[in-house]
Amino acid sequence: MGASGKGEFSRRWCVLSDGVLSYYENERAVSPNGEIRASEIVCLAVPPPDTHGFEHTFEVYTEGERLYLFGLESAEQAHEWVTCIAKAFVPPLAEDLLACDFERLGRLPYKAGLSLQRAQEGWFSLSGSELRAVFPEGPCEEPLQLRKLQELSIQGDSENQVLVLVERRRTLYIQGERRLDFMGWLGAIQKAAASLGDTLSEQQLGDSDIPVIVYRCVDYITQCGLTSEGIYRKCGQTSKTQRLLESLRQDARSVHLKEGEQHVDDVSSALKRFLRDLPDGLFTRAQRLAWLEASEIEDEEEKVSRYRELLVRLPPVNRATVKALISHLYCVQCFSDTNQMNVHNLAIVFGPTLFQTDGQDYKAGRVVEDLINHYVVVFSVDEEELRKQREEITAIVKMRVAGTASGTQHAGDFICTVYLEEKKAETEQHIKIPASMTAEELTLEILDRRNVGIREKDYWTCFEVNEREEAERPLHFAEKVLPILHGLGTDSHLVVKKHQAMEAMLLYLASRVGDTKHGMMKFREDRSLLGLGLPSGGFHDRYFILNSSCLRLYKEVRSHRPEKEWPVKSLKVYLGVKKKLRPPTCWGFTVVHETEKHEKQQWYLCCDTQMELREWFATFLFVQHDGLVWPSEPSRVSRAVPEVRLGSVSLIPLRGSENEMRRSVAAFTSDPLSLLRNV
């Protein structure tokens, strides 16, 4: 076995015994040249073949900022040594990390979850694009999918660096306490989080398995280009398109497209070029012909059925990307009166692009045209999804039209006033609301601005408050804010405050059986009398059944046929009932149903106890949002109370200085096996 480029390796006889790796001049030597105690090992890395001259090498990092490099000719032998050394230094709590091959394995200081007050030591392994972690307080965590990260950044200065990894509802801070092994982890994680190649599945991916490069372009065109004449038909400037595409391919996650900095035609051309250049194509070489043949089926129903079959056969990332792209083109053609890009025009542009036919096969355009025309059926889009999509794009276009009329373009953002805890002049914040912002992101932005730390069991939420109705609605954390803003009346505002009932609601949901609720409530309908807008009638006892699809109202428990029935996902439920209706109890809520013709219907319901109200409200949230009432993980600005601030960047104090690190390294330079990287 050898250690340090092939000519510099020294041959040594190595023995691993009782948690000590000893190396000798030769197999006959009695005294070792040196030894590495397993308890001192902080990282074990397996670089790609031929990295260091020897075909198979591995690196051992120790607490004393020392790196040992070992090389072997045989892959089997190298694997055996790596496995044995890993078993010797990894404690029982982290032995799950040894179950699969790794490129890097070791311990690092970290902060995560709600425990951000002090750093702890965790065990990590990097395998492909997955980072597995075991923390002292719990079992093996779900692996972080590095190519699906929302953010990967380095904070702090060169001496005190922190690697910040943000996955959906999960933030992890890895600290650079030991510079030598930290730099190795940093490089390896950055490489694993980047696009691995040109195929779709090798790209950085978003939550829904859609490549970030596609999402970034589609999101920008949706915000800034829906009403741009000739969108996708016009070409951008070749040099700008090329530069943009290169930066997106390099690290799409860090590219933030902004109006005024990029032209919509440059972005649309970059997206088309990316899709056209995919080595296997969006519809894959293996299935491309089947899609083109399907377009010739004369019976529309049979043809749509065939498209659905073929969609299921596509790889998951291709399938998600096809849906996202066609959904986007469906939105684009909704505004063909303004942008002049109807379904046929879009098909002429995208047929050759997606099927890489260079315009030689008319069937390519026909497939795209069919997919847009039959978008709802082919992709099984439910009414609620379609309604939300329409609301979002209508809000964006309204905002842009208003911006044009006033001579200002909002660059896809809308300025809004949001209050913290209560509506007072001193609590108001003016904030830009991009089209993609969720209620959770808005809440965290407001708290971060006011430097409010999130503690355990603090359920901070954004509420829509309707003063005229004396009612309020906690927004679901994943709701998009922009469509809500455009629907707000003059009597309504947004306020960020703690949701006091959330803990009780979550406990109720965790303990109950099934996802339905039934029981008696007092009910009143909002009917206008003689056009005076006065509600008539009083509250009456009614029996209700709430399930995953609808809310039913029965005159009494024994009734077989409901008097009324509403689709549950189209209901908005507000806490509170206006006092002039004289509600029989103070535990009521207001239910609003908007019909397809945008007519609003309203009902008032009252419970006998506060707990009953919470149970009904929790069940509404549960069925409306498919069981996900609150984020399962703490959120990114659970970057708790910042301990140090530099500008707007939260920093975490770290131990040690560069001078101390240099002294500890210098102490070991005399051993020829020690390979120093004074990075």
XYZ file of C-alpha atoms in Angstrom:
679
model
C 0.000 0.000 0.000
C 1.301 3.471 -0.767
C 0.650 7.030 0.352
C 1.086 10.761 -1.639
C 1.283 11.607 -7.128
C 2.420 8.094 -8.029
C 6.147 8.843 -7.946
C 5.859 10.416 -4.478
C 4.006 7.540 -2.782
C 6.062 5.683 -0.161
C 5.499 1.939 0.145
C 4.322 0.984 3.628
C 3.041 -2.153 5.298
C -0.286 -1.274 6.969
C -2.127 -2.999 9.807
C -5.578 -2.111 11.187
C -6.076 -3.560 14.651
C -7.971 -2.548 17.795
C -9.008 0.820 16.369
C -5.494 1.794 15.306
C -4.186 1.942 11.706
C -0.378 1.446 11.936
C 2.046 1.691 9.019
C 5.506 0.076 8.921
C 8.623 0.380 6.722
C 8.011 -3.232 5.571
C 6.210 -6.371 6.705
C 9.214 -7.483 8.831
C 9.541 -4.221 10.767
C 8.693 -4.415 14.465
C 8.095 -0.727 15.228
C 5.618 1.318 13.155
C 6.630 4.542 11.356
C 3.403 6.061 12.557
C -0.191 5.336 13.432
C -3.672 6.789 13.001
C -6.162 6.233 15.795
C -9.735 5.626 14.597
C -10.988 8.051 17.251
C -8.970 10.844 15.558
C -10.364 10.214 12.058
C -12.888 12.856 11.014
C -13.358 11.980 7.338
C -12.752 9.160 4.864
C -12.941 10.044 1.160
C -12.810 7.896 -1.980
C -11.812 10.048 -4.988
C -12.514 8.942 -8.595
C -9.975 6.478 -10.132
C -6.626 7.957 -11.226
C -7.132 11.161 -9.230
C -3.755 10.857 -7.490
C -1.666 8.783 -9.910
C -2.660 5.425 -8.430
C -5.767 3.941 -10.004
C -7.512 3.387 -6.650
C -6.947 5.749 -3.731
C -8.610 6.837 -0.519
C -7.993 9.776 1.798
C -8.016 9.804 5.609
C -8.440 13.149 7.402
C -7.705 13.513 11.124
C -8.582 16.019 13.838
C -5.080 17.489 13.694
C -5.727 18.923 10.200
C -3.687 16.139 8.638
C -4.442 14.256 5.419
C -3.124 10.764 4.666
C -3.391 9.458 1.108
C -3.349 5.714 0.385
C -3.164 4.025 -3.030
C -3.700 0.455 -4.266
C -3.710 -1.250 -7.652
C -6.799 -3.388 -6.952
C -10.354 -2.037 -6.623
C -11.343 -4.963 -4.381
C -8.491 -4.326 -1.955
C -9.211 -0.588 -1.843
C -12.903 -1.272 -1.134
C -12.004 -3.711 1.636
C -9.655 -1.232 3.364
C -12.212 1.601 3.091
C -14.945 -0.629 4.566
C -12.770 -1.760 7.493
C -11.552 1.758 8.323
C -15.126 3.089 8.118
C -16.342 0.424 10.555
C -13.489 1.264 12.919
C -14.238 4.999 13.261
C -17.994 5.281 12.743
C -19.944 4.878 16.037
C -22.938 2.485 16.358
C -25.464 5.367 16.132
C -24.274 6.145 12.550
C -23.648 2.618 11.255
C -26.660 2.949 8.913
C -24.391 5.174 6.791
C -22.219 2.144 5.984
C -25.060 0.352 4.192
C -24.189 1.848 0.798
C -21.011 2.890 -0.997
C -19.934 6.469 -0.377
C -17.564 9.023 -1.845
C -17.151 10.768 1.492
C -17.929 9.793 5.082
C -17.242 11.617 8.322
C -18.278 13.897 11.154
C -18.945 17.628 10.926
C -20.298 20.385 13.193
C -23.825 21.334 12.123
C -26.932 23.253 13.111
C -30.396 22.146 11.970
C -34.087 22.059 12.827
C -35.105 24.067 15.862
C -31.811 23.596 17.738
C -29.846 26.505 16.302
C -28.508 27.854 19.564
C -25.386 25.678 19.536
C -23.541 23.531 17.037
C -23.586 19.749 17.452
C -21.556 17.064 15.763
C -23.322 14.920 13.171
C -22.264 12.079 10.877
C -22.574 12.479 7.124
C -22.045 10.385 4.012
C -22.103 11.553 0.404
C -23.239 9.048 -2.193
C -23.892 10.310 -5.729
C -26.152 13.325 -5.314
C -27.516 12.235 -1.901
C -26.194 13.551 1.412
C -27.184 11.263 4.278
C -27.042 12.520 7.849
C -27.299 11.016 11.328
C -27.763 13.446 14.192
C -27.163 12.563 17.851
C -30.782 13.209 18.831
C -32.390 10.858 16.306
C -32.201 8.095 13.708
C -30.899 8.403 10.149
C -32.517 11.448 8.523
C -34.130 11.366 5.095
C -31.273 11.928 2.625
C -30.900 15.453 1.248
C -31.277 15.332 -2.532
C -28.501 17.742 -3.437
C -29.685 18.327 -6.992
C -33.099 19.264 -5.571
C -31.827 21.925 -3.157
C -33.590 25.282 -3.150
C -30.411 26.972 -2.001
C -26.741 26.111 -1.636
C -24.627 28.980 -0.359
C -21.540 29.753 1.680
C -21.885 32.348 4.438
C -19.296 33.949 6.648
C -15.722 34.981 5.912
C -12.778 32.867 4.767
C -11.936 31.887 8.352
C -15.446 31.128 9.600
C -17.332 29.564 6.722
C -20.781 28.010 6.914
C -22.298 25.889 4.160
C -26.079 26.481 4.006
C -28.203 23.758 2.399
C -31.921 24.535 2.002
C -34.281 21.781 0.943
C -38.063 22.188 1.057
C -38.928 22.961 4.712
C -35.468 21.827 5.869
C -32.327 23.918 6.413
C -28.935 22.533 7.365
C -25.855 24.564 8.343
C -22.503 22.781 8.104
C -19.646 24.612 9.793
C -16.056 24.871 8.630
C -14.462 24.127 11.973
C -11.607 22.086 10.446
C -10.593 23.802 7.219
C -8.878 20.851 5.549
C -11.728 18.328 5.551
C -14.386 21.088 5.269
C -12.924 22.272 1.940
C -13.083 18.677 0.695
C -16.743 18.369 1.728
C -17.539 21.764 0.218
C -16.104 20.871 -3.196
C -17.730 17.429 -3.202
C -21.191 18.756 -2.205
C -21.056 21.593 -4.768
C -20.120 19.094 -7.480
C -22.877 16.658 -6.428
C -25.465 19.487 -6.403
C -24.599 20.662 -9.919
C -26.001 19.279 -13.167
C -24.190 16.038 -13.951
C -24.701 16.095 -17.710
C -26.990 17.058 -20.562
C -29.910 14.651 -20.023
C -33.037 15.815 -18.202
C -32.615 13.532 -15.174
C -29.048 14.793 -14.638
C -30.161 18.411 -14.188
C -30.706 20.236 -10.920
C -34.325 19.380 -10.092
C -37.129 21.211 -8.317
C -39.698 19.760 -5.895
C -41.838 18.275 -8.638
C -38.947 16.664 -10.532
C -38.943 19.531 -13.044
C -35.426 20.714 -13.989
C -34.674 24.088 -12.365
C -33.531 25.403 -15.751
C -37.042 24.773 -17.178
C -38.804 26.109 -14.089
C -36.740 29.327 -14.038
C -37.503 30.109 -17.716
C -41.197 29.149 -17.562
C -41.712 31.134 -14.338
C -40.068 34.223 -15.859
C -42.110 34.040 -19.092
C -45.279 33.539 -17.015
C -44.509 36.658 -14.978
C -43.128 38.877 -17.716
C -44.000 37.482 -21.149
C -47.597 36.210 -21.310
C -48.701 39.365 -23.098
C -45.516 39.819 -25.165
C -46.404 39.741 -28.870
C -44.886 36.771 -30.698
C -43.549 35.161 -27.514
C -41.585 31.980 -28.431
C -41.907 32.785 -32.155
C -39.459 35.697 -31.916
C -35.802 34.843 -31.319
C -33.575 36.510 -28.775
C -30.090 37.840 -29.454
C -27.818 34.862 -30.129
C -24.942 36.040 -27.903
C -27.222 36.877 -24.942
C -29.176 33.636 -25.331
C -25.946 31.622 -25.389
C -24.533 33.357 -22.287
C -27.792 32.873 -20.398
C -28.014 29.201 -21.353
C -24.421 28.585 -20.270
C -25.028 30.134 -16.847
C -28.280 28.138 -16.453
C -26.527 24.904 -17.406
C -23.689 25.626 -15.006
C -25.876 26.354 -11.961
C -29.532 27.131 -12.680
C -30.258 27.358 -8.959
C -28.161 30.494 -8.569
C -29.564 32.251 -11.679
C -32.372 34.674 -10.819
C -33.985 36.151 -13.916
C -35.091 39.762 -13.511
C -37.024 42.011 -15.843
C -34.789 44.762 -17.175
C -31.757 42.479 -16.935
C -33.022 39.777 -19.334
C -35.375 40.197 -22.281
C -38.265 37.729 -22.543
C -37.170 36.685 -26.054
C -33.663 35.819 -24.782
C -35.178 33.659 -22.026
C -37.671 31.955 -24.375
C -34.869 31.227 -26.865
C -32.682 29.761 -24.093
C -35.516 27.422 -23.062
C -36.136 26.306 -26.664
C -32.413 25.734 -27.243
C -32.120 23.676 -24.041
C -35.054 21.433 -25.035
C -33.862 21.099 -28.638
C -30.334 20.097 -27.557
C -31.374 17.368 -25.083
C -29.398 14.265 -26.177
C -32.374 11.926 -25.729
C -35.083 14.515 -26.401
C -38.035 15.329 -24.140
C -40.099 12.429 -25.522
C -37.029 10.073 -25.604
C -35.605 8.361 -28.683
C -37.268 5.087 -27.738
C -40.791 6.580 -27.646
C -40.591 9.478 -30.094
C -41.993 7.496 -33.021
C -44.931 6.170 -30.949
C -45.951 9.756 -30.060
C -45.799 10.848 -33.697
C -47.839 7.811 -34.802
C -50.454 8.507 -32.107
C -51.128 11.919 -33.655
C -52.543 10.169 -36.758
C -55.299 8.302 -34.869
C -58.560 9.719 -36.233
C -60.839 9.021 -33.258
C -60.168 11.863 -30.775
C -61.072 9.821 -27.676
C -58.829 6.938 -28.732
C -55.997 9.356 -29.552
C -56.191 11.070 -26.151
C -56.229 7.672 -24.450
C -53.081 6.700 -26.379
C -51.331 9.927 -25.341
C -52.161 9.152 -21.691
C -50.652 5.663 -22.076
C -47.467 7.045 -23.602
C -47.180 9.710 -20.897
C -47.101 7.046 -18.170
C -44.229 5.290 -19.978
C -41.970 8.339 -19.971
C -39.237 8.557 -17.292
C -40.521 10.523 -14.230
C -38.478 13.686 -14.931
C -39.529 13.732 -18.612
C -43.173 13.196 -17.629
C -43.110 16.039 -15.057
C -41.365 18.347 -17.551
C -43.843 17.598 -20.353
C -46.742 18.434 -18.020
C -45.098 21.664 -16.775
C -44.297 22.814 -20.310
C -47.735 22.024 -21.796
C -49.403 23.632 -18.761
C -47.345 26.755 -19.468
C -48.191 26.747 -23.204
C -51.861 26.327 -22.275
C -51.529 29.589 -20.261
C -49.710 31.333 -23.123
C -52.476 30.557 -25.634
C -55.105 31.858 -23.157
C -53.723 35.316 -24.025
C -53.450 34.815 -27.788
C -55.572 37.954 -28.373
C -52.636 39.936 -27.002
C -49.573 37.799 -27.755
C -50.769 36.448 -31.151
C -49.647 32.926 -30.146
C -52.632 30.611 -30.464
C -52.372 26.815 -30.092
C -51.467 26.312 -33.753
C -48.697 28.938 -33.691
C -47.196 27.460 -30.515
C -47.311 23.975 -32.077
C -45.421 25.220 -35.173
C -42.650 26.517 -32.877
C -42.501 23.686 -30.326
C -43.165 20.621 -32.522
C -39.722 20.650 -34.203
C -38.073 21.789 -30.933
C -39.424 18.985 -28.738
C -39.189 16.209 -31.333
C -35.892 17.521 -32.783
C -37.229 17.096 -36.350
C -35.982 20.413 -37.840
C -39.481 20.965 -39.217
C -39.356 17.880 -41.468
C -42.292 16.087 -39.823
C -45.678 17.850 -39.568
C -46.800 15.214 -37.038
C -44.536 16.770 -34.382
C -46.576 19.985 -34.423
C -49.794 17.996 -34.338
C -48.739 16.205 -31.105
C -48.024 19.531 -29.376
C -51.317 20.972 -30.624
C -53.228 17.928 -29.333
C -51.536 18.051 -25.933
C -52.429 21.733 -25.449
C -56.007 21.280 -26.696
C -56.563 18.224 -24.482
C -54.353 19.434 -21.624
C -56.971 18.906 -18.887
C -57.774 15.303 -19.870
C -54.312 14.082 -20.923
C -52.677 15.301 -17.705
C -55.656 14.602 -15.377
C -55.872 18.240 -14.241
C -58.621 18.611 -11.634
C -60.911 21.653 -11.447
C -59.164 23.041 -8.380
C -55.714 22.930 -9.996
C -57.101 24.623 -13.103
C -58.889 27.279 -11.043
C -55.705 28.111 -9.104
C -53.711 28.296 -12.328
C -56.233 30.680 -13.882
C -56.344 32.852 -10.754
C -52.568 33.129 -10.686
C -52.112 34.103 -14.330
C -55.107 36.477 -14.251
C -53.545 38.215 -11.231
C -50.201 38.520 -13.025
C -51.745 39.957 -16.179
C -53.962 42.398 -14.204
C -50.879 43.577 -12.356
C -48.931 44.128 -15.574
C -51.820 45.940 -17.279
C -52.094 48.226 -14.226
C -48.325 48.751 -14.346
C -48.432 49.663 -18.035
C -51.327 52.087 -17.484
C -49.441 53.880 -14.719
C -46.226 53.893 -16.741
C -44.447 51.507 -14.364
C -43.681 47.832 -14.800
C -43.415 45.902 -11.553
C -40.920 43.377 -12.913
C -43.279 40.587 -11.952
C -43.650 41.858 -8.390
C -46.503 43.613 -6.592
C -45.967 45.905 -3.591
C -48.280 45.110 -0.696
C -48.732 46.206 2.932
C -48.540 43.413 5.509
C -48.894 43.908 9.274
C -47.111 42.096 12.097
C -49.439 40.866 14.882
C -52.004 43.687 14.531
C -53.060 46.433 12.141
C -51.202 49.523 13.351
C -49.106 52.075 11.462
C -45.929 51.095 13.332
C -46.319 47.368 12.491
C -46.797 47.721 8.738
C -44.262 46.385 6.254
C -44.246 47.144 2.528
C -43.124 44.074 0.691
C -42.688 42.936 -2.912
C -44.801 39.892 -3.732
C -43.420 37.910 -6.697
C -45.811 35.534 -8.471
C -44.095 32.502 -6.975
C -44.248 33.631 -3.309
C -46.122 31.347 -0.901
C -47.794 32.354 2.371
C -45.015 30.569 4.263
C -42.311 32.538 2.436
C -44.155 35.819 3.085
C -44.484 34.991 6.800
C -40.784 34.184 7.100
C -39.796 37.322 5.178
C -41.798 39.539 7.567
C -40.366 37.810 10.664
C -36.849 38.040 9.285
C -37.237 41.779 8.594
C -38.397 42.406 12.156
C -35.720 40.046 13.516
C -38.326 37.823 15.200
C -36.940 34.371 16.057
C -39.129 31.307 15.625
C -39.202 29.133 18.713
C -40.527 25.619 19.058
C -44.332 25.474 18.892
C -44.551 29.005 17.482
C -47.027 28.581 14.624
C -46.500 31.881 12.791
C -49.031 32.226 9.985
C -50.235 34.827 7.507
C -53.932 35.671 7.980
C -56.335 37.283 5.537
C -58.472 39.548 7.760
C -61.860 40.791 6.548
C -62.879 43.639 8.843
C -66.398 44.086 7.419
C -67.202 40.404 7.980
C -65.336 40.374 11.310
C -63.667 37.154 10.171
C -60.161 35.969 9.348
C -58.646 33.114 7.376
C -55.216 31.616 8.131
C -53.590 31.048 4.737
C -52.271 27.559 4.075
C -48.458 27.661 4.052
C -48.247 26.575 0.377
C -50.868 29.050 -0.945
C -49.628 31.557 -3.523
C -50.072 35.086 -2.168
C -50.464 37.093 -5.395
C -53.934 35.766 -6.420
C -55.163 36.399 -2.849
C -53.948 40.015 -2.996
C -55.898 40.668 -6.160
C -59.036 39.250 -4.586
C -58.723 41.354 -1.393
C -61.452 43.927 -0.919
C -60.888 47.393 0.549
C -62.026 46.045 3.936
C -59.371 43.315 4.011
C -55.675 43.148 4.836
C -52.915 40.615 5.550
C -51.407 40.189 9.006
C -48.674 37.836 10.206
C -49.261 36.497 13.723
C -49.146 33.273 15.735
C -51.857 30.726 15.010
C -52.873 30.052 18.608
C -55.085 27.051 17.811
C -52.660 25.215 15.498
C -51.086 22.967 18.158
C -54.503 21.799 19.416
C -55.625 21.186 15.812
C -52.522 19.133 14.976
C -52.964 17.052 18.152
C -56.584 16.395 17.195
C -55.636 15.378 13.641
C -52.902 13.055 14.935
C -55.269 11.260 17.322
C -58.399 10.814 15.219
C -59.332 7.943 12.928
C -60.363 8.568 9.307
C -60.577 11.867 7.442
C -64.277 12.690 7.819
C -66.243 14.608 10.453
C -69.946 14.819 11.167
C -72.133 16.496 13.758
C -74.705 19.172 14.544
C -73.967 22.881 14.026
C -76.101 25.979 13.963
C -76.477 27.251 10.402
C -77.528 30.498 8.767
C -77.600 31.339 5.074
C -76.735 34.793 3.748
C -79.746 35.740 1.610
C -80.368 39.288 0.415
C -83.841 40.660 1.124
C -85.444 42.836 -1.586
C -82.003 43.776 -2.872
C -81.240 45.632 0.372
C -78.277 43.360 1.117
C -79.730 42.454 4.530
C -79.305 38.820 5.600
C -82.591 37.148 6.478
C -83.583 34.414 8.888
C -81.838 33.197 12.024
C -79.609 30.264 12.982
C -81.072 26.748 12.814
C -79.728 23.352 13.912
C -78.447 21.327 10.985
C -76.494 18.094 10.648
C -73.239 18.258 8.629
C -70.980 15.634 7.067
C -67.534 16.701 5.829
C -65.452 14.269 3.758
C -62.555 14.510 1.315
C -64.776 15.631 -1.569
C -67.686 17.656 -0.190
C -69.519 19.289 2.713
C -73.141 18.116 3.018
C -75.937 19.746 5.026
C -78.928 17.681 6.250
C -82.076 18.983 7.912
C -81.650 16.445 10.720
C -79.546 13.397 11.669
C -82.056 10.918 10.202
C -82.351 12.670 6.805
C -81.187 10.573 3.863
C -80.920 13.307 1.253
C -78.798 16.430 1.823
C -80.433 19.856 1.512
C -77.152 21.347 0.253
C -73.814 20.077 -0.956
C -70.599 21.992 -1.723
C -67.303 20.778 -3.255
C -64.875 21.092 -0.337
C -61.840 22.303 -2.311
C -63.666 25.353 -3.645
C -64.682 26.587 -0.174
C -62.881 29.303 1.763
C -63.356 28.959 5.502
C -62.970 32.040 7.744
C -62.890 32.018 11.545
C -65.543 34.306 13.025
C -69.119 35.444 12.352
C -70.121 39.117 12.189
C -71.796 40.282 15.407
C -74.840 41.943 13.788
C -76.055 38.446 12.817
C -76.317 37.692 16.552
C -74.538 34.318 16.425
C -75.781 31.933 19.161
C -72.201 31.178 20.303
C -68.829 32.903 19.917
C -67.323 29.836 18.201
C -68.389 30.309 14.618
C -66.967 30.398 11.135
C -67.977 31.842 7.787
C -67.907 29.639 4.682
C -67.570 31.278 1.254
C -68.175 29.452 -2.024
C -67.277 31.074 -5.340
C -69.138 29.628 -8.320
C -67.627 29.215 -11.785
C -69.361 32.484 -12.748
C -67.438 34.213 -9.914
C -70.606 34.688 -7.845
C -69.946 34.461 -4.103
C -72.271 32.563 -1.780
C -71.861 32.754 1.986
C -72.987 30.733 5.029
C -72.438 31.036 8.761
C -71.907 28.074 11.089
C -71.626 28.022 14.874
C -70.314 25.316 17.231
C -71.132 24.789 20.915
C -67.523 24.736 22.120
C -64.144 26.111 21.123
C -62.729 22.581 20.825
C -65.517 21.611 18.432
C -64.747 24.659 16.264
C -61.072 23.680 16.157
C -61.927 20.099 15.188
C -64.150 21.207 12.302
C -61.621 23.760 11.123
C -58.734 21.248 11.344
C -60.719 18.740 9.290
C -61.448 21.382 6.637
C -57.737 22.123 6.336
C -56.866 18.419 6.299
C -59.227 17.496 3.455
C -58.574 20.669 1.440
C -54.802 20.180 1.477
C -54.541 16.380 1.242
C -53.429 15.927 4.834
C -50.599 18.480 4.860
C -51.867 21.086 7.340
C -48.500 22.338 8.600
C -44.970 21.906 7.173
C -43.570 18.603 8.431
C -40.128 20.182 8.889
C -39.087 23.539 10.340
C -38.708 26.165 7.701
C -35.703 27.946 6.346
C -36.028 31.009 8.520
C -36.142 28.729 11.467
C -32.665 30.156 11.074
C -33.738 31.050 14.600
C -32.729 34.179 16.402
C -29.560 35.255 14.557
C -26.605 35.443 16.882
C -24.504 37.734 14.696
C -25.614 39.816 11.744
C -23.508 41.176 8.922
C -25.763 43.366 6.769
C -28.748 41.149 6.116
C -26.798 37.864 6.304
C -27.183 35.745 9.438
C -23.839 34.385 10.596
C -23.060 31.666 13.101
C -20.073 32.200 15.400
C -17.442 29.509 14.849
C -14.494 28.442 16.966
C -10.797 28.730 16.211
C -8.732 31.098 14.071
C -6.638 30.614 10.951
C -3.432 31.055 13.016
C -4.435 28.267 15.404
C -5.259 26.067 12.437
C -1.866 26.777 10.824
C -0.006 25.931 14.066
C -1.831 22.610 14.420
C -1.010 21.730 10.821
C 2.637 22.748 11.124
C 3.139 20.372 14.036
C 2.740 17.368 11.723
C 4.748 18.388 8.644
C 7.746 16.225 9.544
C 6.014 12.925 8.561
C 6.439 12.179 4.797
C 3.033 10.433 4.790
C 1.263 13.631 5.716
C -0.021 15.364 2.598
C -0.712 19.001 3.461
C -3.209 21.061 1.538
C -2.787 24.596 2.745
C -5.952 25.694 1.007
